[in-house]
GROMACS .gro file of C-alpha atoms in nm:
model
  207
    1SER     CA    1   0.263   0.677  -5.699
    2ALA     CA    2   0.444   0.497  -5.421
    3PRO     CA    3   0.825   0.524  -5.426
    4PRO     CA    4   1.009   0.206  -5.531
    5ALA     CA    5   1.102  -0.028  -5.248
    6MET     CA    6   1.457   0.013  -5.126
    7VAL     CA    7   1.676  -0.290  -5.194
    8ARG     CA    8   1.937  -0.334  -4.928
    9PRO     CA    9   2.278  -0.465  -5.040
   10PRO     CA   10   2.328  -0.830  -4.948
   11GLN     CA   11   2.631  -0.753  -4.732
   12VAL     CA   12   2.418  -0.514  -4.523
   13LEU     CA   13   2.149  -0.779  -4.482
   14LEU     CA   14   2.403  -1.043  -4.391
   15GLN     CA   15   2.560  -0.812  -4.135
   16GLN     CA   16   2.219  -0.802  -3.966
   17MET     CA   17   2.259  -1.173  -3.911
   18ILE     CA   18   2.590  -1.138  -3.725
   19GLY     CA   19   2.566  -1.355  -3.421
   20TYR     CA   20   2.326  -1.599  -3.584
   21PHE     CA   21   2.598  -1.819  -3.731
   22ARG     CA   22   2.942  -1.946  -3.650
   23PRO     CA   23   3.085  -2.048  -3.991
   24PRO     CA   24   3.327  -2.338  -4.025
   25PRO     CA   25   3.701  -2.259  -4.005
   26GLY     CA   26   3.826  -2.063  -4.303
   27LEU     CA   27   3.483  -1.947  -4.418
   28GLU     CA   28   3.492  -1.619  -4.226
   29LEU     CA   29   3.737  -1.456  -4.467
   30SER     CA   30   3.514  -1.511  -4.768
   31VAL     CA   31   3.233  -1.298  -4.623
   32GLY     CA   32   3.433  -0.985  -4.552
   33PHE     CA   33   3.351  -0.920  -4.188
   34GLU     CA   34   3.370  -1.100  -3.856
   35TYR     CA   35   3.086  -1.312  -3.722
   36ALA     CA   36   3.004  -1.308  -3.356
   37ALA     CA   37   3.045  -1.652  -3.202
   38MET     CA   38   2.692  -1.727  -3.088
   39SER     CA   39   2.466  -2.030  -3.115
   40LYS     CA   40   2.279  -2.111  -3.433
   41PRO     CA   41   1.907  -2.024  -3.454
   42SER     CA   42   1.616  -2.231  -3.572
   43LEU     CA   43   1.500  -2.175  -3.929
   44ASP     CA   44   1.190  -2.002  -3.796
   45THR     CA   45   1.401  -1.710  -3.674
   46LEU     CA   46   1.570  -1.639  -4.006
   47SER     CA   47   1.337  -1.367  -4.132
   48THR     CA   48   1.636  -1.172  -4.259
   49MET     CA   49   1.714  -1.459  -4.494
   50ASP     CA   50   1.364  -1.442  -4.637
   51ASP     CA   51   1.424  -1.070  -4.692
   52MET     CA   52   1.744  -1.151  -4.880
   53GLU     CA   53   1.566  -1.409  -5.094
   54SER     CA   54   1.321  -1.142  -5.212
   55LEU     CA   55   1.593  -0.913  -5.347
   56SER     CA   56   1.552  -0.794  -5.706
   57GLY     CA   57   1.824  -0.713  -5.957
   58GLU     CA   58   2.022  -0.981  -6.138
   59SER     CA   59   2.372  -0.930  -5.995
   60THR     CA   60   2.248  -0.836  -5.646
   61HIS     CA   61   2.014  -1.134  -5.640
   62SER     CA   62   2.289  -1.375  -5.745
   63GLU     CA   63   2.523  -1.250  -5.474
   64ALA     CA   64   2.248  -1.261  -5.215
   65MET     CA   65   2.151  -1.617  -5.304
   66ALA     CA   66   2.511  -1.734  -5.260
   67LEU     CA   67   2.525  -1.576  -4.913
   68VAL     CA   68   2.183  -1.712  -4.818
   69SER     CA   69   2.283  -2.062  -4.927
   70GLU     CA   70   2.604  -2.040  -4.724
   71ALA     CA   71   2.422  -1.915  -4.415
   72LYS     CA   72   2.135  -2.163  -4.431
   73MET     CA   73   2.373  -2.452  -4.487
   74HIS     CA   74   2.556  -2.372  -4.167
   75CYS     CA   75   2.233  -2.318  -3.978
   76LEU     CA   76   2.131  -2.675  -4.062
   77GLY     CA   77   2.479  -2.805  -3.974
   78MET     CA   78   2.785  -2.887  -4.182
   79THR     CA   79   2.781  -3.266  -4.180
   80THR     CA   80   2.925  -3.369  -4.521
   81VAL     CA   81   3.297  -3.365  -4.597
   82LYS     CA   82   3.491  -3.429  -4.916
   83VAL     CA   83   3.808  -3.634  -4.874
   84ARG     CA   84   4.071  -3.595  -5.149
   85ASN     CA   85   4.398  -3.777  -5.230
   86ILE     CA   86   4.272  -4.128  -5.154
   87PRO     CA   87   4.493  -4.400  -5.314
   88VAL     CA   88   4.322  -4.532  -5.627
   89MET     CA   89   4.307  -4.893  -5.505
   90TYR     CA   90   4.130  -4.811  -5.179
   91THR     CA   91   3.776  -4.941  -5.136
   92GLN     CA   92   3.497  -4.789  -4.930
   93GLU     CA   93   3.535  -5.069  -4.676
   94MET     CA   94   3.908  -4.998  -4.637
   95LEU     CA   95   3.835  -4.630  -4.582
   96VAL     CA   96   3.575  -4.706  -4.317
   97SER     CA   97   3.798  -4.955  -4.133
   98GLU     CA   98   4.084  -4.707  -4.115
   99CYS     CA   99   3.921  -4.368  -4.071
  100VAL     CA  100   3.551  -4.371  -3.986
  101ASN     CA  101   3.394  -4.496  -3.665
  102THR     CA  102   3.078  -4.703  -3.697
  103GLY     CA  103   2.772  -4.510  -3.584
  104THR     CA  104   2.917  -4.169  -3.667
  105PHE     CA  105   2.818  -4.159  -4.037
  106ASP     CA  106   2.518  -4.253  -4.252
  107PHE     CA  107   2.661  -4.205  -4.604
  108LEU     CA  108   2.998  -4.277  -4.763
  109PHE     CA  109   3.059  -4.267  -5.136
  110LEU     CA  110   3.392  -4.333  -5.307
  111PRO     CA  111   3.320  -4.289  -5.682
  112ARG     CA  112   3.470  -4.547  -5.916
  113SER     CA  113   3.631  -4.510  -6.260
  114GLY     CA  114   3.448  -4.604  -6.579
  115ASN     CA  115   3.553  -4.969  -6.559
  116GLY     CA  116   3.495  -4.985  -6.183
  117GLN     CA  117   3.848  -5.111  -6.115
  118THR     CA  118   3.983  -4.805  -5.932
  119ASN     CA  119   3.843  -4.512  -5.739
  120LEU     CA  120   3.859  -4.147  -5.847
  121THR     CA  121   4.077  -4.050  -5.544
  122TYR     CA  122   3.802  -3.862  -5.357
  123ALA     CA  123   3.509  -3.955  -5.136
  124PHE     CA  124   3.206  -3.793  -4.974
  125ILE     CA  125   3.113  -3.878  -4.616
  126ASN     CA  126   2.803  -3.753  -4.435
  127PHE     CA  127   2.814  -3.769  -4.058
  128VAL     CA  128   2.519  -3.790  -3.820
  129SER     CA  129   2.618  -3.462  -3.654
  130GLU     CA  130   2.832  -3.157  -3.720
  131GLU     CA  131   3.044  -3.249  -3.418
  132HIS     CA  132   3.138  -3.583  -3.573
  133ALA     CA  133   3.219  -3.414  -3.904
  134LEU     CA  134   3.445  -3.160  -3.734
  135ALA     CA  135   3.617  -3.433  -3.532
  136PHE     CA  136   3.685  -3.635  -3.849
  137LYS     CA  137   3.816  -3.326  -4.028
  138GLU     CA  138   4.052  -3.246  -3.740
  139GLN     CA  139   4.172  -3.606  -3.712
  140CYS     CA  140   4.219  -3.691  -4.082
  141HIS     CA  141   4.315  -3.370  -4.261
  142LYS     CA  142   4.680  -3.404  -4.375
  143LYS     CA  143   4.685  -3.764  -4.253
  144ARG     CA  144   4.840  -4.037  -4.469
  145LEU     CA  145   4.648  -4.360  -4.508
  146THR     CA  146   4.842  -4.668  -4.406
  147GLN     CA  147   4.707  -4.963  -4.607
  148LEU     CA  148   4.839  -4.829  -4.940
  149VAL     CA  149   5.104  -4.570  -5.017
  150ALA     CA  150   4.978  -4.229  -5.133
  151ARG     CA  151   5.182  -3.951  -5.288
  152LYS     CA  152   4.987  -3.683  -5.096
  153PRO     CA  153   4.822  -3.672  -4.753
  154LEU     CA  154   4.444  -3.654  -4.728
  155ASN     CA  155   4.279  -3.322  -4.788
  156VAL     CA  156   3.951  -3.292  -4.596
  157SER     CA  157   3.709  -3.004  -4.652
  158PHE     CA  158   3.337  -2.941  -4.622
  159ALA     CA  159   3.148  -3.047  -4.934
  160ASP     CA  160   2.926  -2.822  -5.145
  161VAL     CA  161   2.630  -3.060  -5.109
  162GLN     CA  162   2.533  -3.118  -4.745
  163GLY     CA  163   2.325  -3.381  -4.567
  164LEU     CA  164   2.215  -3.738  -4.636
  165ARG     CA  165   1.915  -3.636  -4.845
  166GLY     CA  166   2.117  -3.380  -5.042
  167ASN     CA  167   2.379  -3.639  -5.132
  168LEU     CA  168   2.119  -3.900  -5.228
  169MET     CA  169   1.941  -3.656  -5.455
  170GLN     CA  170   2.275  -3.556  -5.610
  171LEU     CA  171   2.343  -3.920  -5.696
  172LYS     CA  172   1.994  -3.961  -5.837
  173LYS     CA  173   2.062  -3.678  -6.083
  174LYS     CA  174   2.386  -3.846  -6.193
  175LYS     CA  175   2.259  -4.204  -6.195
  176THR     CA  176   2.461  -4.428  -6.427
  177ARG     CA  177   2.455  -4.799  -6.508
  178LEU     CA  178   2.787  -4.833  -6.325
  179MET     CA  179   2.611  -4.757  -5.995
  180GLU     CA  180   2.409  -5.077  -6.029
  181ALA     CA  181   2.723  -5.277  -5.948
  182ARG     CA  182   2.751  -5.354  -5.576
  183GLN     CA  183   3.108  -5.227  -5.542
  184CYS     CA  184   3.008  -4.894  -5.700
  185GLN     CA  185   2.717  -4.819  -5.465
  186PRO     CA  186   2.764  -4.588  -5.166
  187ILE     CA  187   2.746  -4.714  -4.810
  188ILE     CA  188   2.413  -4.591  -4.671
  189ILE     CA  189   2.300  -4.658  -4.314
  190LYS     CA  190   1.957  -4.567  -4.179
  191ASN     CA  191   1.844  -4.664  -3.828
  192GLY     CA  192   2.132  -4.910  -3.808
  193GLN     CA  193   2.034  -5.084  -4.134
  194HIS     CA  194   2.238  -5.085  -4.454
  195LEU     CA  195   2.032  -4.967  -4.752
  196THR     CA  196   2.082  -5.002  -5.124
  197LEU     CA  197   2.079  -4.683  -5.327
  198GLN     CA  198   1.731  -4.762  -5.458
  199GLN     CA  199   1.599  -4.828  -5.108
  200ALA     CA  200   1.743  -4.499  -4.987
  201TRP     CA  201   1.584  -4.312  -5.279
  202ASP     CA  202   1.250  -4.475  -5.197
  203VAL     CA  203   1.277  -4.363  -4.835
  204CYS     CA  204   1.363  -4.006  -4.940
  205GLY     CA  205   1.072  -4.001  -5.183
  206LYS     CA  206   0.826  -4.071  -4.899
  207ARG     CA  207   0.939  -3.772  -4.695
   0.00000   0.00000   0.00000
């Protein structure tokens, strides 16, 4: 009978992709080796990723999937940031007027408390390009907002969920009655037009 197929460790497979990705600042240390700073490929070139996705073995597969997810996310571009330490009385409109330039983002969501009176001190912003996201991160990380006093400066990091569609689908999973209120809906902009959450879901559903 044929010998069993050799399963290569995920770190070995990921090392074969050195040069394919330039991870965001701070991410290099979590992988355990240095990436070469080269341009990102198209998804069609990522055959090594497909190899990783076919790994067998529970623990090996889990580790490989985490690395694949990390690599693919960067290949597509890191465009969504999470902003922490926002004063509880800030609104989405206040945040936009102070920090975010019109035309650079298509999604901004500042979750509200159960009664809708205050925010939960963090927001998600998806930018139209990775360059805009990086520029915002560089400009606003450790910055203090000026319209209301905050005990801590802003903490800006890349979010776990990336992209406009990813964020919309995340909200659809967590849909609550509170989101029906206008002040609790995210700011969504598509082709220069402001969309309601339901309109944005409808557009995503047609893709």
